[in-house]
Short mmCIF file of C-alpha atoms in Angstrom, two decimals:
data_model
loop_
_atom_site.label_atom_id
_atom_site.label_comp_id
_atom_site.label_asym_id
_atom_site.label_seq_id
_atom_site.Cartn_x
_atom_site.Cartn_y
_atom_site.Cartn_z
CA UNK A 1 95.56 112.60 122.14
CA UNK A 2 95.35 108.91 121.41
CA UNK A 3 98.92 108.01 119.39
CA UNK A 4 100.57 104.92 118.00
CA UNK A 5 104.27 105.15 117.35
CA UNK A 6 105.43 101.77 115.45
CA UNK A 7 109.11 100.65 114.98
CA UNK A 8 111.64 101.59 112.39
CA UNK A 9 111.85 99.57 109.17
CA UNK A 10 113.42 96.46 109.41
CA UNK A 11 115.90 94.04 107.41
CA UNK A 12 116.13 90.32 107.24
CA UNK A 13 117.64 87.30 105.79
CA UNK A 14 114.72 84.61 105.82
CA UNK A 15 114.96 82.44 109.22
CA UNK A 16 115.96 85.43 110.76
CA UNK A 17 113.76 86.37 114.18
CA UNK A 18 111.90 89.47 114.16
CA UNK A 19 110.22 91.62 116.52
CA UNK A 20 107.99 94.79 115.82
CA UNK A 21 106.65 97.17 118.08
CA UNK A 22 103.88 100.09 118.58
CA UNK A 23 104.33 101.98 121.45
CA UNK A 24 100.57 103.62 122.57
CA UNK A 25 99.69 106.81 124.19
CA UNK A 26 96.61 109.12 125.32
CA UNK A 27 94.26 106.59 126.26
CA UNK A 28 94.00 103.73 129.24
CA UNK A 29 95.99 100.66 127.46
CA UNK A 30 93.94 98.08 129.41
CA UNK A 31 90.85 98.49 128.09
CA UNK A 32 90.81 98.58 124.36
CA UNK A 33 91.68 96.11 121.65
CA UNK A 34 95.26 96.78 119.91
CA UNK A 35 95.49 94.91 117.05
CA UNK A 36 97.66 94.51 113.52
CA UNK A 37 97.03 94.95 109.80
CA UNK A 38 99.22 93.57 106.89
CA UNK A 39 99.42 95.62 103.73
CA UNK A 40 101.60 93.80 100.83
CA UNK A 41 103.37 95.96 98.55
CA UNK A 42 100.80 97.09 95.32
CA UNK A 43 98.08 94.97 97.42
CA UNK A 44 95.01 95.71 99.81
CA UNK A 45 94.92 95.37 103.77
CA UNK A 46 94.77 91.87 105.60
CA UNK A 47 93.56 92.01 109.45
CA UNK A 48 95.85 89.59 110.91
CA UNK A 49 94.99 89.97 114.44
CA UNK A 50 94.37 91.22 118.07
CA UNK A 51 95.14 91.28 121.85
CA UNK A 52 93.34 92.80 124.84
CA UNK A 53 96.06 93.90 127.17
CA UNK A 54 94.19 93.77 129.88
CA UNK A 55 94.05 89.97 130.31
CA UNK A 56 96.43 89.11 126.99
CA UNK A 57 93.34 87.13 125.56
CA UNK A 58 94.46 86.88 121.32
CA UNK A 59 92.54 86.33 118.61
CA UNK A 60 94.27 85.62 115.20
CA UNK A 61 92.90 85.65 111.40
CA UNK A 62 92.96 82.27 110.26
CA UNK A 63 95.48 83.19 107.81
CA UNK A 64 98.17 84.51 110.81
CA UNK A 65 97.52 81.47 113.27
CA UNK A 66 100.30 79.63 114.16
CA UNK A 67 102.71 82.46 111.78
CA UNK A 68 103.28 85.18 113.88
CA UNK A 69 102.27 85.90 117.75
CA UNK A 70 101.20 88.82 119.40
CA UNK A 71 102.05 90.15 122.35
CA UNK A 72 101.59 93.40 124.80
CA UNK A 73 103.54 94.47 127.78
CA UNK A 74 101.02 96.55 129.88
CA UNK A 75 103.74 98.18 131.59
CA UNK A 76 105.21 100.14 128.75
CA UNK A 77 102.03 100.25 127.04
CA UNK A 78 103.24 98.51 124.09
CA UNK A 79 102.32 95.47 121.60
CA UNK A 80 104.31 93.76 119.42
CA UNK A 81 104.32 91.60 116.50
CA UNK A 82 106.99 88.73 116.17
CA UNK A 83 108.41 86.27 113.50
CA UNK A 84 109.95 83.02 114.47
CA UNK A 85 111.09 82.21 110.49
CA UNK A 86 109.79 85.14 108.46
CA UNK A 87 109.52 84.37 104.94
CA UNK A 88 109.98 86.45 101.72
CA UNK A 89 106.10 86.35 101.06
CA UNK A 90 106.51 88.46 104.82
CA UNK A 91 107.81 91.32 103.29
CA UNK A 92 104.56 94.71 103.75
CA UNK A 93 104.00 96.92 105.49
CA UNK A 94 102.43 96.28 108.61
CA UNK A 95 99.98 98.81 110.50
CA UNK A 96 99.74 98.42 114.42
CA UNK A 97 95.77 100.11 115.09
CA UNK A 98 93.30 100.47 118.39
CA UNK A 99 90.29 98.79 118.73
CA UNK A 100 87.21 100.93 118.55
CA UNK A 101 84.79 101.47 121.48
CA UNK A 102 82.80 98.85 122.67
CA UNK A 103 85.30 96.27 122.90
CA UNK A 104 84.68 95.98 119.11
CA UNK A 105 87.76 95.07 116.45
CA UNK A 106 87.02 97.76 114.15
CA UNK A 107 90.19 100.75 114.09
CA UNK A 108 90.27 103.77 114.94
CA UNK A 109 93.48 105.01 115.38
CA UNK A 110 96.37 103.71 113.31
CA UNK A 111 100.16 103.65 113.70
CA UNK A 112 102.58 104.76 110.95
CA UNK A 113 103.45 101.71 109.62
CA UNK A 114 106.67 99.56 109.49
CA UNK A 115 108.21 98.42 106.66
CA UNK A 116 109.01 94.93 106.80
CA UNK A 117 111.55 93.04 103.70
CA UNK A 118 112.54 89.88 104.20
CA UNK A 119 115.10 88.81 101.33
CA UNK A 120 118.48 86.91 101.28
CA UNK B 1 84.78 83.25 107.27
CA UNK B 2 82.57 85.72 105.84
CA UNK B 3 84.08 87.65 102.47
CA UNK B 4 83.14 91.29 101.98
CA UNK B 5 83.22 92.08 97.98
CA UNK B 6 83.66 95.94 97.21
CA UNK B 7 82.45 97.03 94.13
CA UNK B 8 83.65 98.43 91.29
CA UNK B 9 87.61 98.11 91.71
CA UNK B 10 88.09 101.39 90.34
CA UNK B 11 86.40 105.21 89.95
CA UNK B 12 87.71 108.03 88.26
CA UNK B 13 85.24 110.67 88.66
CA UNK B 14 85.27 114.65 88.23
CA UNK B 15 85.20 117.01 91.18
CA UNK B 16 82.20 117.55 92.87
CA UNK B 17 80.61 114.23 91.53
CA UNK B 18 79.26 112.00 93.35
CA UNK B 19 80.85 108.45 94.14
CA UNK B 20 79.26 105.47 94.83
CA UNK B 21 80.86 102.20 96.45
CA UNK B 22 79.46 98.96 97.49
CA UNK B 23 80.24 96.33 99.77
CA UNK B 24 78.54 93.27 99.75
CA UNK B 25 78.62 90.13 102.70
CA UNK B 26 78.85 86.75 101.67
CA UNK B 27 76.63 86.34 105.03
CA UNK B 28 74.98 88.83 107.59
CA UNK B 29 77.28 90.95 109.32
CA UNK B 30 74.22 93.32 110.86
CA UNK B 31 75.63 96.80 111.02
CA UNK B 32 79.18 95.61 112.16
CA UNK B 33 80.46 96.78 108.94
CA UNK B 34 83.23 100.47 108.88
CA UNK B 35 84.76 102.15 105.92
CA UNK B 36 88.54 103.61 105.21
CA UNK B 37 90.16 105.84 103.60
CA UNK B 38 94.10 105.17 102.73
CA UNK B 39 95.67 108.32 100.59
CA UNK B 40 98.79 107.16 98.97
CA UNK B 41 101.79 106.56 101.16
CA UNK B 42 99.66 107.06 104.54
CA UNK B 43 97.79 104.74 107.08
CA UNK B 44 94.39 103.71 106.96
CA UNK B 45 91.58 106.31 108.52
CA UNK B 46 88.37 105.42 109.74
CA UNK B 47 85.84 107.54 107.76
CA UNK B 48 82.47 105.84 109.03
CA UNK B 49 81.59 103.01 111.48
CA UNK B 50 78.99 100.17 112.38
CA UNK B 51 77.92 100.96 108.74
CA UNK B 52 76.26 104.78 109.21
CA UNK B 53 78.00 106.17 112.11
CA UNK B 54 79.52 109.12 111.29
CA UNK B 55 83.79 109.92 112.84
CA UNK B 56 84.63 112.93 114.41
CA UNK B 57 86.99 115.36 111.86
CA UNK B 58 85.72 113.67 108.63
CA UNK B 59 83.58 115.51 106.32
CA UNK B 60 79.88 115.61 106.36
CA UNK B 61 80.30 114.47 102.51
CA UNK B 62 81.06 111.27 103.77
CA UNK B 63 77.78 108.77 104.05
CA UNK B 64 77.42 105.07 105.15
CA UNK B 65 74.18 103.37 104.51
CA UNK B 66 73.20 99.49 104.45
CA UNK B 67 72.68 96.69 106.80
CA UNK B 68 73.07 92.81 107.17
CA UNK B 69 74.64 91.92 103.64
CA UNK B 70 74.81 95.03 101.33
CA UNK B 71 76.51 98.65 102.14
CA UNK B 72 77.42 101.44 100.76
CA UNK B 73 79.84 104.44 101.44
CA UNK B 74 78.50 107.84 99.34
CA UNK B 75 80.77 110.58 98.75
CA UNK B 76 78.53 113.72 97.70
CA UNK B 77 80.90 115.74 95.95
CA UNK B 78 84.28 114.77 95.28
CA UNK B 79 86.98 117.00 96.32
CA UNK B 80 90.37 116.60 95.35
CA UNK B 81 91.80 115.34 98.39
CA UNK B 82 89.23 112.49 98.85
CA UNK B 83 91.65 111.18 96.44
CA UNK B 84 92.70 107.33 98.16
CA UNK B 85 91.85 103.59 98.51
CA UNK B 86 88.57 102.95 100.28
CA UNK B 87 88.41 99.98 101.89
CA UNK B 88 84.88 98.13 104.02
CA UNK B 89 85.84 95.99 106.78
CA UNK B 90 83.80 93.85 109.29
CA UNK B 91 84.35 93.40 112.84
CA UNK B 92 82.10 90.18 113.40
CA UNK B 93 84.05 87.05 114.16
CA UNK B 94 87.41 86.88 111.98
CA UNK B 95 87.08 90.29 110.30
CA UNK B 96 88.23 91.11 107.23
CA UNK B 97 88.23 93.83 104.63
CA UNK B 98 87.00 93.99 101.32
CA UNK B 99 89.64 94.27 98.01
CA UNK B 100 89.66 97.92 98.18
CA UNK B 101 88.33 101.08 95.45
CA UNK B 102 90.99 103.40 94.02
CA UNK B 103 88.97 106.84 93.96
CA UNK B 104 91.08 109.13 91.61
CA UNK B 105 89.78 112.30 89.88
CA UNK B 106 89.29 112.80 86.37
#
């Protein structure tokens, strides 16, 4: 049974560092897409990106590039998504999800979602 | 960066009716194009992909139709827990997702 198992919610004070994780299961981690989906509160979803684990190659939406990186560590068949200097306007949900078959960047299997509220 | 456009925002509709929502491609996407279902307070679920495929566990009530710039996902016969968000998304180069339809019953 494919699974997704995100991070708790997290906390922080703008400029504050943050790292988010989604811990896969029930499928080969090298050899689909894992990618991440921004929901902000009241507001619709916004693909913000994806990483093949199997040779790190990254693709970003041209909204995310240069805001937030993605990473995977194939070992622990996990991705993550990190902050430098989140910003208020960072606080949504965010939805870790698996690429679909064909080495396409459609989703079909979703994580739970963590909660992300940046505020001072 | 292609923009998908879902139409209409917003259905209310009695049970067993049947719903109708479009997404439209501001260029051709061919059949790249998968719908979602989000139920209040849960994660996105795939309901069809590459535009008429259908997903294993959904419904046969669920039907995707449409190629290159103009889809549509067909619900025949609302039930109340169809109840959620639908949203189109395409997986061509920089995908997106359309605004999203709130489905609720009447």
């Amino acid at each position: 049974e494919v699974q997704l198992v995100q991070s708790g919610a997290e906390v922080k004070k703008p400029g504050e560092s943050l790292k988010i994780s989604c811990k896969a299961s029930g499928y080969t981690f090298n050899t689909y897409w894992i990618g991440w989906v921004r929901q902000r509160p009241g507001k619709g979803l916004e693909w913000m990106g994806v990483i093949y684990p199997g040779d790190s190659d990254t693709r970003y939406g041209p909204s995310f590039q240069g805001q937030v990186t993605i990473s995977a560590d194939s070992s622990i068949t996990t991705a993550y998504l990190q902050w430098s200097s989140p910003k208020a306007s960072d606080t949504a949900i965010y939805y870790c999800a698996r690429g679909g078959d064909n080495n396409d960047w459609y989703f079909d299997f979703w994580g739970q979602g963590t909660l992300v509220t940046v505020s001072s | 960066e292609i923009v998908l456009t879902q139409s209409p925002d917003f259905q209310s509709v009695t049970p067993k009716e049947k719903v109708t929502i479009t997404c439209r491609a501001s260029q051709s996407i061919r059949s790249s194009l998968h719908w979602y279902q989000q139920k209040p307070g849960q994660s996105p679920k795939l309901v069809i992909k590459y535009a008429s495929q259908s997903i294993s566990g959904v419904p046969s009530r669920f039907r995707g139709s449409g190629s290159e710039t103009e889809f549509t996902l067909t619900i025949n016969g609302l039930e109340p827990e169809d109840v959620a968000t639908y949203y189109c998304h395409h997986s061509r180069a920089l995908p997106s997702f359309g605004g999203g339809t709130k489905v609720e019953i009447k």
